[in-house]
PDB file of N, CA and C in Angstrom:
ATOM      1  N   ALA A 511      19.299  21.366   7.195  1.00  0.00           N
ATOM      2  CA  ALA A 511      18.296  20.313   7.251  1.00  0.00           C
ATOM      3  C   ALA A 511      16.941  20.852   6.810  1.00  0.00           C
ATOM      4  N   ILE A 512      16.610  22.069   7.238  1.00  0.00           N
ATOM      5  CA  ILE A 512      15.314  22.634   6.859  1.00  0.00           C
ATOM      6  C   ILE A 512      15.277  22.919   5.369  1.00  0.00           C
ATOM      7  N   TRP A 513      16.391  23.407   4.813  1.00  0.00           N
ATOM      8  CA  TRP A 513      16.438  23.684   3.380  1.00  0.00           C
ATOM      9  C   TRP A 513      16.220  22.399   2.578  1.00  0.00           C
ATOM     10  N   GLY A 514      16.754  21.303   3.046  1.00  0.00           N
ATOM     11  CA  GLY A 514      16.559  20.026   2.363  1.00  0.00           C
ATOM     12  C   GLY A 514      15.102  19.603   2.366  1.00  0.00           C
ATOM     13  N   LEU A 515      14.412  19.828   3.487  1.00  0.00           N
ATOM     14  CA  LEU A 515      12.986  19.500   3.554  1.00  0.00           C
ATOM     15  C   LEU A 515      12.172  20.382   2.621  1.00  0.00           C
ATOM     16  N   ILE A 516      12.509  21.669   2.579  1.00  0.00           N
ATOM     17  CA  ILE A 516      11.787  22.585   1.690  1.00  0.00           C
ATOM     18  C   ILE A 516      12.026  22.199   0.236  1.00  0.00           C
ATOM     19  N   GLN A 517      13.269  21.884  -0.086  1.00  0.00           N
ATOM     20  CA  GLN A 517      13.590  21.492  -1.455  1.00  0.00           C
ATOM     21  C   GLN A 517      12.871  20.202  -1.838  1.00  0.00           C
ATOM     22  N   ALA A 518      12.806  19.247  -0.932  1.00  0.00           N
ATOM     23  CA  ALA A 518      12.109  17.994  -1.209  1.00  0.00           C
ATOM     24  C   ALA A 518      10.622  18.243  -1.405  1.00  0.00           C
ATOM     25  N   GLU A 519      10.052  19.160  -0.603  1.00  0.00           N
ATOM     26  CA  GLU A 519       8.631  19.455  -0.735  1.00  0.00           C
ATOM     27  C   GLU A 519       8.332  20.115  -2.082  1.00  0.00           C
ATOM     28  N   VAL A 520       9.170  21.040  -2.502  1.00  0.00           N
ATOM     29  CA  VAL A 520       8.977  21.698  -3.799  1.00  0.00           C
ATOM     30  C   VAL A 520       9.113  20.675  -4.924  1.00  0.00           C
ATOM     31  N   GLN A 521      10.085  19.796  -4.801  1.00  0.00           N
ATOM     32  CA  GLN A 521      10.280  18.774  -5.818  1.00  0.00           C
ATOM     33  C   GLN A 521       9.072  17.853  -5.878  1.00  0.00           C
ATOM     34  N   GLU A 522       8.516  17.501  -4.719  1.00  0.00           N
ATOM     35  CA  GLU A 522       7.316  16.685  -4.674  1.00  0.00           C
ATOM     36  C   GLU A 522       6.155  17.387  -5.349  1.00  0.00           C
ATOM     37  N   ARG A 523       6.011  18.650  -5.087  1.00  0.00           N
ATOM     38  CA  ARG A 523       4.907  19.404  -5.694  1.00  0.00           C
ATOM     39  C   ARG A 523       5.046  19.459  -7.201  1.00  0.00           C
ATOM     40  N   ARG A 524       6.246  19.658  -7.694  1.00  0.00           N
ATOM     41  CA  ARG A 524       6.437  19.675  -9.151  1.00  0.00           C
ATOM     42  C   ARG A 524       6.061  18.333  -9.749  1.00  0.00           C
ATOM     43  N   THR A 525       6.454  17.267  -9.091  1.00  0.00           N
ATOM     44  CA  THR A 525       6.105  15.938  -9.574  1.00  0.00           C
ATOM     45  C   THR A 525       4.597  15.747  -9.542  1.00  0.00           C
ATOM     46  N   TRP A 526       3.970  16.200  -8.453  1.00  0.00           N
ATOM     47  CA  TRP A 526       2.525  16.048  -8.322  1.00  0.00           C
ATOM     48  C   TRP A 526       1.793  16.828  -9.410  1.00  0.00           C
ATOM     49  N   LEU A 527       2.222  18.063  -9.676  1.00  0.00           N
ATOM     50  CA  LEU A 527       1.576  18.861 -10.716  1.00  0.00           C
ATOM     51  C   LEU A 527       1.759  18.225 -12.093  1.00  0.00           C
ATOM     52  N   THR A 528       2.946  17.742 -12.363  1.00  0.00           N
ATOM     53  CA  THR A 528       3.193  17.076 -13.641  1.00  0.00           C
ATOM     54  C   THR A 528       2.356  15.813 -13.766  1.00  0.00           C
ATOM     55  N   LEU A 529       2.279  15.063 -12.710  1.00  0.00           N
ATOM     56  CA  LEU A 529       1.487  13.845 -12.722  1.00  0.00           C
ATOM     57  C   LEU A 529       0.013  14.159 -12.952  1.00  0.00           C
ATOM     58  N   ARG A 530      -0.472  15.229 -12.354  1.00  0.00           N
ATOM     59  CA  ARG A 530      -1.873  15.613 -12.555  1.00  0.00           C
ATOM     60  C   ARG A 530      -2.132  16.055 -13.981  1.00  0.00           C
ATOM     61  N   LEU A 531      -1.138  16.657 -14.633  1.00  0.00           N
ATOM     62  CA  LEU A 531      -1.312  17.085 -16.024  1.00  0.00           C
ATOM     63  C   LEU A 531      -1.283  15.908 -16.992  1.00  0.00           C
ATOM     64  N   VAL A 532      -0.490  14.901 -16.685  1.00  0.00           N
ATOM     65  CA  VAL A 532      -0.270  13.792 -17.606  1.00  0.00           C
ATOM     66  C   VAL A 532      -1.329  12.700 -17.495  1.00  0.00           C
ATOM     67  N   ALA A 533      -1.755  12.386 -16.283  1.00  0.00           N
ATOM     68  CA  ALA A 533      -2.636  11.240 -16.080  1.00  0.00           C
ATOM     69  C   ALA A 533      -3.891  11.639 -15.319  1.00  0.00           C
ATOM     70  N   SER A 534      -4.909  10.806 -15.497  1.00  0.00           N
ATOM     71  CA  SER A 534      -6.156  11.030 -14.759  1.00  0.00           C
ATOM     72  C   SER A 534      -6.005  10.519 -13.330  1.00  0.00           C
ATOM     73  N   PRO A 535      -6.821  11.003 -12.409  1.00  0.00           N
ATOM     74  CA  PRO A 535      -6.730  10.525 -11.021  1.00  0.00           C
ATOM     75  C   PRO A 535      -6.953   9.015 -10.907  1.00  0.00           C
ATOM     76  N   GLY A 536      -7.837   8.478 -11.721  1.00  0.00           N
ATOM     77  CA  GLY A 536      -8.073   7.034 -11.692  1.00  0.00           C
ATOM     78  C   GLY A 536      -6.846   6.243 -12.112  1.00  0.00           C
ATOM     79  N   ALA A 537      -6.144   6.736 -13.125  1.00  0.00           N
ATOM     80  CA  ALA A 537      -4.935   6.054 -13.588  1.00  0.00           C
ATOM     81  C   ALA A 537      -3.827   6.127 -12.547  1.00  0.00           C
ATOM     82  N   ILE A 538      -3.727   7.249 -11.859  1.00  0.00           N
ATOM     83  CA  ILE A 538      -2.719   7.398 -10.808  1.00  0.00           C
ATOM     84  C   ILE A 538      -3.007   6.434  -9.669  1.00  0.00           C
ATOM     85  N   LEU A 539      -4.274   6.364  -9.240  1.00  0.00           N
ATOM     86  CA  LEU A 539      -4.660   5.464  -8.158  1.00  0.00           C
ATOM     87  C   LEU A 539      -4.430   4.007  -8.550  1.00  0.00           C
ATOM     88  N   LEU A 540      -4.763   3.659  -9.781  1.00  0.00           N
ATOM     89  CA  LEU A 540      -4.553   2.292 -10.256  1.00  0.00           C
ATOM     90  C   LEU A 540      -3.059   1.946 -10.295  1.00  0.00           C
ATOM     91  N   GLY A 541      -2.239   2.886 -10.718  1.00  0.00           N
ATOM     92  CA  GLY A 541      -0.794   2.660 -10.738  1.00  0.00           C
ATOM     93  C   GLY A 541      -0.217   2.482  -9.349  1.00  0.00           C
ATOM     94  N   LYS A 542      -0.676   3.308  -8.405  1.00  0.00           N
ATOM     95  CA  LYS A 542      -0.205   3.162  -7.032  1.00  0.00           C
ATOM     96  C   LYS A 542      -0.662   1.836  -6.438  1.00  0.00           C
ATOM     97  N   TRP A 543      -1.883   1.423  -6.744  1.00  0.00           N
ATOM     98  CA  TRP A 543      -2.382   0.130  -6.265  1.00  0.00           C
ATOM     99  C   TRP A 543      -1.557  -1.014  -6.857  1.00  0.00           C
ATOM    100  N   ALA A 544      -1.229  -0.939  -8.144  1.00  0.00           N
ATOM    101  CA  ALA A 544      -0.443  -1.997  -8.780  1.00  0.00           C
ATOM    102  C   ALA A 544       0.951  -2.111  -8.161  1.00  0.00           C
ATOM    103  N   VAL A 545       1.562  -0.987  -7.857  1.00  0.00           N
ATOM    104  CA  VAL A 545       2.886  -1.011  -7.221  1.00  0.00           C
ATOM    105  C   VAL A 545       2.783  -1.602  -5.817  1.00  0.00           C
ATOM    106  N   ASN A 546       1.770  -1.193  -5.051  1.00  0.00           N
ATOM    107  CA  ASN A 546       1.587  -1.751  -3.708  1.00  0.00           C
ATOM    108  C   ASN A 546       1.345  -3.254  -3.763  1.00  0.00           C
ATOM    109  N   LEU A 547       0.547  -3.701  -4.722  1.00  0.00           N
ATOM    110  CA  LEU A 547       0.277  -5.131  -4.870  1.00  0.00           C
ATOM    111  C   LEU A 547       1.545  -5.891  -5.244  1.00  0.00           C
ATOM    112  N   ALA A 548       2.326  -5.339  -6.164  1.00  0.00           N
ATOM    113  CA  ALA A 548       3.567  -6.009  -6.572  1.00  0.00           C
ATOM    114  C   ALA A 548       4.546  -6.120  -5.401  1.00  0.00           C
ATOM    115  N   LEU A 549       4.665  -5.056  -4.606  1.00  0.00           N
ATOM    116  CA  LEU A 549       5.566  -5.102  -3.446  1.00  0.00           C
ATOM    117  C   LEU A 549       5.076  -6.098  -2.395  1.00  0.00           C
ATOM    118  N   LEU A 550       3.773  -6.149  -2.181  1.00  0.00           N
ATOM    119  CA  LEU A 550       3.218  -7.085  -1.214  1.00  0.00           C
ATOM    120  C   LEU A 550       3.418  -8.525  -1.677  1.00  0.00           C
ATOM    121  N   LEU A 551       3.197  -8.795  -2.959  1.00  0.00           N
ATOM    122  CA  LEU A 551       3.400 -10.149  -3.480  1.00  0.00           C
ATOM    123  C   LEU A 551       4.871 -10.555  -3.432  1.00  0.00           C
ATOM    124  N   ALA A 552       5.764  -9.613  -3.691  1.00  0.00           N
ATOM    125  CA  ALA A 552       7.198  -9.915  -3.604  1.00  0.00           C
ATOM    126  C   ALA A 552       7.596 -10.244  -2.168  1.00  0.00           C
ATOM    127  N   THR A 553       7.037  -9.507  -1.216  1.00  0.00           N
ATOM    128  CA  THR A 553       7.312  -9.789   0.193  1.00  0.00           C
ATOM    129  C   THR A 553       6.753 -11.145   0.591  1.00  0.00           C
ATOM    130  N   GLU A 554       5.553 -11.448   0.136  1.00  0.00           N
ATOM    131  CA  GLU A 554       4.938 -12.736   0.457  1.00  0.00           C
ATOM    132  C   GLU A 554       5.699 -13.896  -0.172  1.00  0.00           C
ATOM    133  N   ALA A 555       6.295 -13.682  -1.328  1.00  0.00           N
ATOM    134  CA  ALA A 555       7.064 -14.744  -1.981  1.00  0.00           C
ATOM    135  C   ALA A 555       8.259 -15.163  -1.131  1.00  0.00           C
ATOM    136  N   ILE A 556       8.735 -14.256  -0.296  1.00  0.00           N
ATOM    137  CA  ILE A 556       9.856 -14.575   0.593  1.00  0.00           C
ATOM    138  C   ILE A 556       9.356 -15.065   1.955  1.00  0.00           C
ATOM    139  N   VAL A 557       8.369 -14.384   2.507  1.00  0.00           N
ATOM    140  CA  VAL A 557       7.935 -14.656   3.882  1.00  0.00           C
ATOM    141  C   VAL A 557       7.117 -15.942   4.000  1.00  0.00           C
ATOM    142  N   VAL A 558       6.203 -16.197   3.090  1.00  0.00           N
ATOM    143  CA  VAL A 558       5.316 -17.367   3.203  1.00  0.00           C
ATOM    144  C   VAL A 558       6.089 -18.684   3.173  1.00  0.00           C
ATOM    145  N   PRO A 559       7.000 -18.900   2.231  1.00  0.00           N
ATOM    146  CA  PRO A 559       7.764 -20.159   2.285  1.00  0.00           C
ATOM    147  C   PRO A 559       8.593 -20.303   3.564  1.00  0.00           C
ATOM    148  N   LEU A 560       9.179 -19.204   4.033  1.00  0.00           N
ATOM    149  CA  LEU A 560       9.928 -19.260   5.293  1.00  0.00           C
ATOM    150  C   LEU A 560       9.016 -19.629   6.460  1.00  0.00           C
ATOM    151  N   PHE A 561       7.828 -19.057   6.492  1.00  0.00           N
ATOM    152  CA  PHE A 561       6.867 -19.374   7.543  1.00  0.00           C
ATOM    153  C   PHE A 561       6.476 -20.852   7.493  1.00  0.00           C
ATOM    154  N   LEU A 562       6.213 -21.355   6.296  1.00  0.00           N
ATOM    155  CA  LEU A 562       5.803 -22.749   6.154  1.00  0.00           C
ATOM    156  C   LEU A 562       6.908 -23.707   6.598  1.00  0.00           C
ATOM    157  N   VAL A 563       8.149 -23.364   6.288  1.00  0.00           N
ATOM    158  CA  VAL A 563       9.270 -24.226   6.663  1.00  0.00           C
ATOM    159  C   VAL A 563       9.543 -24.145   8.164  1.00  0.00           C
ATOM    160  N   LEU A 564       9.579 -22.930   8.703  1.00  0.00           N
ATOM    161  CA  LEU A 564       9.924 -22.769  10.113  1.00  0.00           C
ATOM    162  C   LEU A 564       8.860 -23.323  11.062  1.00  0.00           C
ATOM    163  N   PHE A 565       7.601 -23.165  10.712  1.00  0.00           N
ATOM    164  CA  PHE A 565       6.529 -23.609  11.598  1.00  0.00           C
ATOM    165  C   PHE A 565       5.931 -24.945  11.197  1.00  0.00           C
ATOM    166  N   GLY A 566       6.372 -25.505  10.089  1.00  0.00           N
ATOM    167  CA  GLY A 566       5.887 -26.803   9.653  1.00  0.00           C
ATOM    168  C   GLY A 566       4.391 -26.823   9.385  1.00  0.00           C
ATOM    169  N   ALA A 567       3.873 -25.735   8.884  1.00  0.00           N
ATOM    170  CA  ALA A 567       2.442 -25.638   8.614  1.00  0.00           C
ATOM    171  C   ALA A 567       2.068 -26.514   7.421  1.00  0.00           C
ATOM    172  N   SER A 568       0.890 -27.091   7.513  1.00  0.00           N
ATOM    173  CA  SER A 568       0.376 -27.882   6.392  1.00  0.00           C
ATOM    174  C   SER A 568      -1.070 -27.487   6.144  1.00  0.00           C
ATOM    175  N   PHE A 569      -1.525 -27.696   4.936  1.00  0.00           N
ATOM    176  CA  PHE A 569      -2.897 -27.362   4.585  1.00  0.00           C
ATOM    177  C   PHE A 569      -3.408 -28.390   3.594  1.00  0.00           C
ATOM    178  N   ALA A 570      -4.720 -28.505   3.496  1.00  0.00           N
ATOM    179  CA  ALA A 570      -5.341 -29.543   2.683  1.00  0.00           C
ATOM    180  C   ALA A 570      -5.216 -29.249   1.191  1.00  0.00           C
ATOM    181  N   SER A 571      -5.356 -28.010   0.793  1.00  0.00           N
ATOM    182  CA  SER A 571      -5.383 -27.674  -0.628  1.00  0.00           C
ATOM    183  C   SER A 571      -4.444 -26.503  -0.912  1.00  0.00           C
ATOM    184  N   VAL A 572      -3.435 -26.761  -1.713  1.00  0.00           N
ATOM    185  CA  VAL A 572      -2.490 -25.702  -2.079  1.00  0.00           C
ATOM    186  C   VAL A 572      -3.159 -24.640  -2.944  1.00  0.00           C
ATOM    187  N   PRO A 573      -3.966 -25.013  -3.970  1.00  0.00           N
ATOM    188  CA  PRO A 573      -4.621 -23.961  -4.766  1.00  0.00           C
ATOM    189  C   PRO A 573      -5.553 -23.063  -3.947  1.00  0.00           C
ATOM    190  N   ALA A 574      -6.268 -23.632  -2.984  1.00  0.00           N
ATOM    191  CA  ALA A 574      -7.145 -22.818  -2.139  1.00  0.00           C
ATOM    192  C   ALA A 574      -6.328 -21.862  -1.281  1.00  0.00           C
ATOM    193  N   PHE A 575      -5.214 -22.330  -0.738  1.00  0.00           N
ATOM    194  CA  PHE A 575      -4.336 -21.481   0.054  1.00  0.00           C
ATOM    195  C   PHE A 575      -3.807 -20.320  -0.785  1.00  0.00           C
ATOM    196  N   LEU A 576      -3.355 -20.611  -1.997  1.00  0.00           N
ATOM    197  CA  LEU A 576      -2.833 -19.568  -2.874  1.00  0.00           C
ATOM    198  C   LEU A 576      -3.916 -18.591  -3.305  1.00  0.00           C
ATOM    199  N   ALA A 577      -5.137 -19.082  -3.496  1.00  0.00           N
ATOM    200  CA  ALA A 577      -6.250 -18.195  -3.868  1.00  0.00           C
ATOM    201  C   ALA A 577      -6.579 -17.238  -2.731  1.00  0.00           C
ATOM    202  N   VAL A 578      -6.625 -17.757  -1.512  1.00  0.00           N
ATOM    203  CA  VAL A 578      -6.898 -16.896  -0.355  1.00  0.00           C
ATOM    204  C   VAL A 578      -5.770 -15.883  -0.174  1.00  0.00           C
ATOM    205  N   LEU A 579      -4.547 -16.328  -0.341  1.00  0.00           N
ATOM    206  CA  LEU A 579      -3.397 -15.432  -0.217  1.00  0.00           C
ATOM    207  C   LEU A 579      -3.454 -14.312  -1.259  1.00  0.00           C
ATOM    208  N   LEU A 580      -3.791 -14.652  -2.496  1.00  0.00           N
ATOM    209  CA  LEU A 580      -3.877 -13.660  -3.561  1.00  0.00           C
ATOM    210  C   LEU A 580      -5.019 -12.682  -3.319  1.00  0.00           C
ATOM    211  N   LEU A 581      -6.189 -13.199  -2.945  1.00  0.00           N
ATOM    212  CA  LEU A 581      -7.328 -12.313  -2.695  1.00  0.00           C
ATOM    213  C   LEU A 581      -7.082 -11.395  -1.499  1.00  0.00           C
ATOM    214  N   ALA A 582      -6.453 -11.923  -0.459  1.00  0.00           N
ATOM    215  CA  ALA A 582      -6.121 -11.092   0.696  1.00  0.00           C
ATOM    216  C   ALA A 582      -5.108 -10.015   0.306  1.00  0.00           C
ATOM    217  N   SER A 583      -4.158 -10.355  -0.542  1.00  0.00           N
ATOM    218  CA  SER A 583      -3.165  -9.371  -0.996  1.00  0.00           C
ATOM    219  C   SER A 583      -3.819  -8.269  -1.805  1.00  0.00           C
ATOM    220  N   VAL A 584      -4.742  -8.626  -2.666  1.00  0.00           N
ATOM    221  CA  VAL A 584      -5.452  -7.622  -3.464  1.00  0.00           C
ATOM    222  C   VAL A 584      -6.252  -6.696  -2.549  1.00  0.00           C
ATOM    223  N   GLY A 585      -6.955  -7.273  -1.578  1.00  0.00           N
ATOM    224  CA  GLY A 585      -7.743  -6.463  -0.651  1.00  0.00           C
ATOM    225  C   GLY A 585      -6.897  -5.552   0.222  1.00  0.00           C
ATOM    226  N   LEU A 586      -5.807  -6.082   0.757  1.00  0.00           N
ATOM    227  CA  LEU A 586      -4.935  -5.268   1.604  1.00  0.00           C
ATOM    228  C   LEU A 586      -4.278  -4.130   0.823  1.00  0.00           C
ATOM    229  N   SER A 587      -3.801  -4.436  -0.370  1.00  0.00           N
ATOM    230  CA  SER A 587      -3.156  -3.382  -1.158  1.00  0.00           C
ATOM    231  C   SER A 587      -4.167  -2.314  -1.570  1.00  0.00           C
ATOM    232  N   ALA A 588      -5.407  -2.709  -1.862  1.00  0.00           N
ATOM    233  CA  ALA A 588      -6.430  -1.725  -2.207  1.00  0.00           C
ATOM    234  C   ALA A 588      -6.764  -0.848  -1.012  1.00  0.00           C
ATOM    235  N   ALA A 589      -6.904  -1.450   0.163  1.00  0.00           N
ATOM    236  CA  ALA A 589      -7.233  -0.677   1.366  1.00  0.00           C
ATOM    237  C   ALA A 589      -6.117   0.293   1.717  1.00  0.00           C
ATOM    238  N   ILE A 590      -4.887  -0.169   1.666  1.00  0.00           N
ATOM    239  CA  ILE A 590      -3.757   0.703   2.006  1.00  0.00           C
ATOM    240  C   ILE A 590      -3.601   1.823   0.979  1.00  0.00           C
ATOM    241  N   THR A 591      -3.821   1.518  -0.293  1.00  0.00           N
ATOM    242  CA  THR A 591      -3.737   2.548  -1.328  1.00  0.00           C
ATOM    243  C   THR A 591      -4.804   3.611  -1.109  1.00  0.00           C
ATOM    244  N   LEU A 592      -5.995   3.186  -0.735  1.00  0.00           N
ATOM    245  CA  LEU A 592      -7.075   4.133  -0.464  1.00  0.00           C
ATOM    246  C   LEU A 592      -6.743   5.026   0.728  1.00  0.00           C
ATOM    247  N   VAL A 593      -6.234   4.438   1.788  1.00  0.00           N
ATOM    248  CA  VAL A 593      -5.871   5.222   2.981  1.00  0.00           C
ATOM    249  C   VAL A 593      -4.747   6.196   2.649  1.00  0.00           C
ATOM    250  N   SER A 594      -3.764   5.747   1.899  1.00  0.00           N
ATOM    251  CA  SER A 594      -2.654   6.647   1.560  1.00  0.00           C
ATOM    252  C   SER A 594      -3.116   7.779   0.655  1.00  0.00           C
ATOM    253  N   ALA A 595      -4.088   7.518  -0.211  1.00  0.00           N
ATOM    254  CA  ALA A 595      -4.624   8.592  -1.051  1.00  0.00           C
ATOM    255  C   ALA A 595      -5.388   9.606  -0.209  1.00  0.00           C
ATOM    256  N   LEU A 596      -6.103   9.135   0.800  1.00  0.00           N
ATOM    257  CA  LEU A 596      -6.834  10.051   1.677  1.00  0.00           C
ATOM    258  C   LEU A 596      -5.886  10.904   2.518  1.00  0.00           C
ATOM    259  N   LEU A 597      -4.760  10.320   2.913  1.00  0.00           N
ATOM    260  CA  LEU A 597      -3.832  11.023   3.802  1.00  0.00           C
ATOM    261  C   LEU A 597      -2.741  11.803   3.069  1.00  0.00           C
ATOM    262  N   ALA A 598      -2.760  11.794   1.760  1.00  0.00           N
ATOM    263  CA  ALA A 598      -1.681  12.430   0.997  1.00  0.00           C
ATOM    264  C   ALA A 598      -1.555  13.917   1.305  1.00  0.00           C
ATOM    265  N   GLN A 599      -2.653  14.592   1.539  1.00  0.00           N
ATOM    266  CA  GLN A 599      -2.617  16.029   1.775  1.00  0.00           C
ATOM    267  C   GLN A 599      -2.713  16.398   3.252  1.00  0.00           C
ATOM    268  N   ALA A 600      -2.824  15.403   4.137  1.00  0.00           N
ATOM    269  CA  ALA A 600      -2.967  15.693   5.568  1.00  0.00           C
ATOM    270  C   ALA A 600      -1.614  16.051   6.179  1.00  0.00           C
ATOM    271  N   ARG A 601      -1.629  16.903   7.168  1.00  0.00           N
ATOM    272  CA  ARG A 601      -0.395  17.303   7.848  1.00  0.00           C
ATOM    273  C   ARG A 601       0.013  16.291   8.910  1.00  0.00           C
ATOM    274  N   ALA A 602      -0.922  15.822   9.705  1.00  0.00           N
ATOM    275  CA  ALA A 602      -0.632  14.875  10.788  1.00  0.00           C
ATOM    276  C   ALA A 602      -0.992  13.466  10.333  1.00  0.00           C
ATOM    277  N   HIS A 603      -0.013  12.769   9.768  1.00  0.00           N
ATOM    278  CA  HIS A 603      -0.259  11.435   9.224  1.00  0.00           C
ATOM    279  C   HIS A 603      -0.413  10.375  10.304  1.00  0.00           C
ATOM    280  N   GLY A 604       0.362  10.460  11.362  1.00  0.00           N
ATOM    281  CA  GLY A 604       0.445   9.399  12.357  1.00  0.00           C
ATOM    282  C   GLY A 604      -0.871   9.029  12.998  1.00  0.00           C
ATOM    283  N   ALA A 605      -1.598  10.004  13.488  1.00  0.00           N
ATOM    284  CA  ALA A 605      -2.848   9.722  14.190  1.00  0.00           C
ATOM    285  C   ALA A 605      -3.937   9.289  13.225  1.00  0.00           C
ATOM    286  N   LEU A 606      -3.920   9.821  12.035  1.00  0.00           N
ATOM    287  CA  LEU A 606      -4.975   9.505  11.084  1.00  0.00           C
ATOM    288  C   LEU A 606      -4.830   8.127  10.453  1.00  0.00           C
ATOM    289  N   VAL A 607      -3.615   7.640  10.335  1.00  0.00           N
ATOM    290  CA  VAL A 607      -3.402   6.349   9.684  1.00  0.00           C
ATOM    291  C   VAL A 607      -4.148   5.247  10.410  1.00  0.00           C
ATOM    292  N   SER A 608      -3.975   5.157  11.702  1.00  0.00           N
ATOM    293  CA  SER A 608      -4.635   4.089  12.444  1.00  0.00           C
ATOM    294  C   SER A 608      -6.146   4.278  12.459  1.00  0.00           C
ATOM    295  N   ALA A 609      -6.607   5.501  12.563  1.00  0.00           N
ATOM    296  CA  ALA A 609      -8.046   5.749  12.607  1.00  0.00           C
ATOM    297  C   ALA A 609      -8.726   5.410  11.292  1.00  0.00           C
ATOM    298  N   LEU A 610      -8.067   5.676  10.174  1.00  0.00           N
ATOM    299  CA  LEU A 610      -8.668   5.398   8.873  1.00  0.00           C
ATOM    300  C   LEU A 610      -8.390   3.987   8.371  1.00  0.00           C
ATOM    301  N   ALA A 611      -7.230   3.447   8.685  1.00  0.00           N
ATOM    302  CA  ALA A 611      -6.866   2.137   8.146  1.00  0.00           C
ATOM    303  C   ALA A 611      -7.558   0.994   8.881  1.00  0.00           C
ATOM    304  N   PHE A 612      -7.776   1.138  10.161  1.00  0.00           N
ATOM    305  CA  PHE A 612      -8.329   0.035  10.960  1.00  0.00           C
ATOM    306  C   PHE A 612      -9.656  -0.488  10.420  1.00  0.00           C
ATOM    307  N   PRO A 613     -10.668   0.360  10.170  1.00  0.00           N
ATOM    308  CA  PRO A 613     -11.937  -0.184   9.676  1.00  0.00           C
ATOM    309  C   PRO A 613     -11.862  -0.730   8.255  1.00  0.00           C
ATOM    310  N   LEU A 614     -10.856  -0.375   7.499  1.00  0.00           N
ATOM    311  CA  LEU A 614     -10.715  -0.912   6.147  1.00  0.00           C
ATOM    312  C   LEU A 614      -9.940  -2.217   6.114  1.00  0.00           C
ATOM    313  N   ILE A 615      -8.967  -2.362   6.994  1.00  0.00           N
ATOM    314  CA  ILE A 615      -8.086  -3.526   6.954  1.00  0.00           C
ATOM    315  C   ILE A 615      -8.638  -4.711   7.733  1.00  0.00           C
ATOM    316  N   VAL A 616      -9.297  -4.464   8.843  1.00  0.00           N
ATOM    317  CA  VAL A 616      -9.794  -5.564   9.683  1.00  0.00           C
ATOM    318  C   VAL A 616     -10.761  -6.485   8.936  1.00  0.00           C
ATOM    319  N   PRO A 617     -11.744  -5.968   8.184  1.00  0.00           N
ATOM    320  CA  PRO A 617     -12.618  -6.896   7.447  1.00  0.00           C
ATOM    321  C   PRO A 617     -11.876  -7.746   6.413  1.00  0.00           C
ATOM    322  N   VAL A 618     -10.870  -7.169   5.778  1.00  0.00           N
ATOM    323  CA  VAL A 618     -10.083  -7.940   4.799  1.00  0.00           C
ATOM    324  C   VAL A 618      -9.333  -9.059   5.491  1.00  0.00           C
ATOM    325  N   LEU A 619      -8.721  -8.748   6.628  1.00  0.00           N
ATOM    326  CA  LEU A 619      -7.983  -9.780   7.364  1.00  0.00           C
ATOM    327  C   LEU A 619      -8.918 -10.844   7.926  1.00  0.00           C
ATOM    328  N   MET A 620     -10.088 -10.452   8.405  1.00  0.00           N
ATOM    329  CA  MET A 620     -11.040 -11.427   8.937  1.00  0.00           C
ATOM    330  C   MET A 620     -11.555 -12.350   7.834  1.00  0.00           C
ATOM    331  N   ALA A 621     -11.779 -11.809   6.655  1.00  0.00           N
ATOM    332  CA  ALA A 621     -12.246 -12.633   5.538  1.00  0.00           C
ATOM    333  C   ALA A 621     -11.162 -13.596   5.072  1.00  0.00           C
ATOM    334  N   ALA A 622      -9.915 -13.156   5.132  1.00  0.00           N
ATOM    335  CA  ALA A 622      -8.820 -14.023   4.700  1.00  0.00           C
ATOM    336  C   ALA A 622      -8.599 -15.119   5.719  1.00  0.00           C
TER     337      ALA A 622
END
């Protein structure tokens, strides 16, 4: 089990070094943000209609609802991408995630 972890870590480092040689840090961050946004939108495409059907929610304007949903998704994916970039090199991820993510995510959720 330990050998597998060491091998995975070495493989990760090789990927990281190659990625640093090929792309700029801004391009890497933008790519990670785009993937996070795509995954969040795919999840919302399944969850939001189910929520609307199960709870019988109604709203006055569909375009306004979709605009708020899209803007909130962009903000959440940006905040999470930023936190994950900050924690990429940290050893203790668990305690730091909540401490760093909370002040970034709460304003986005309150605005949405």
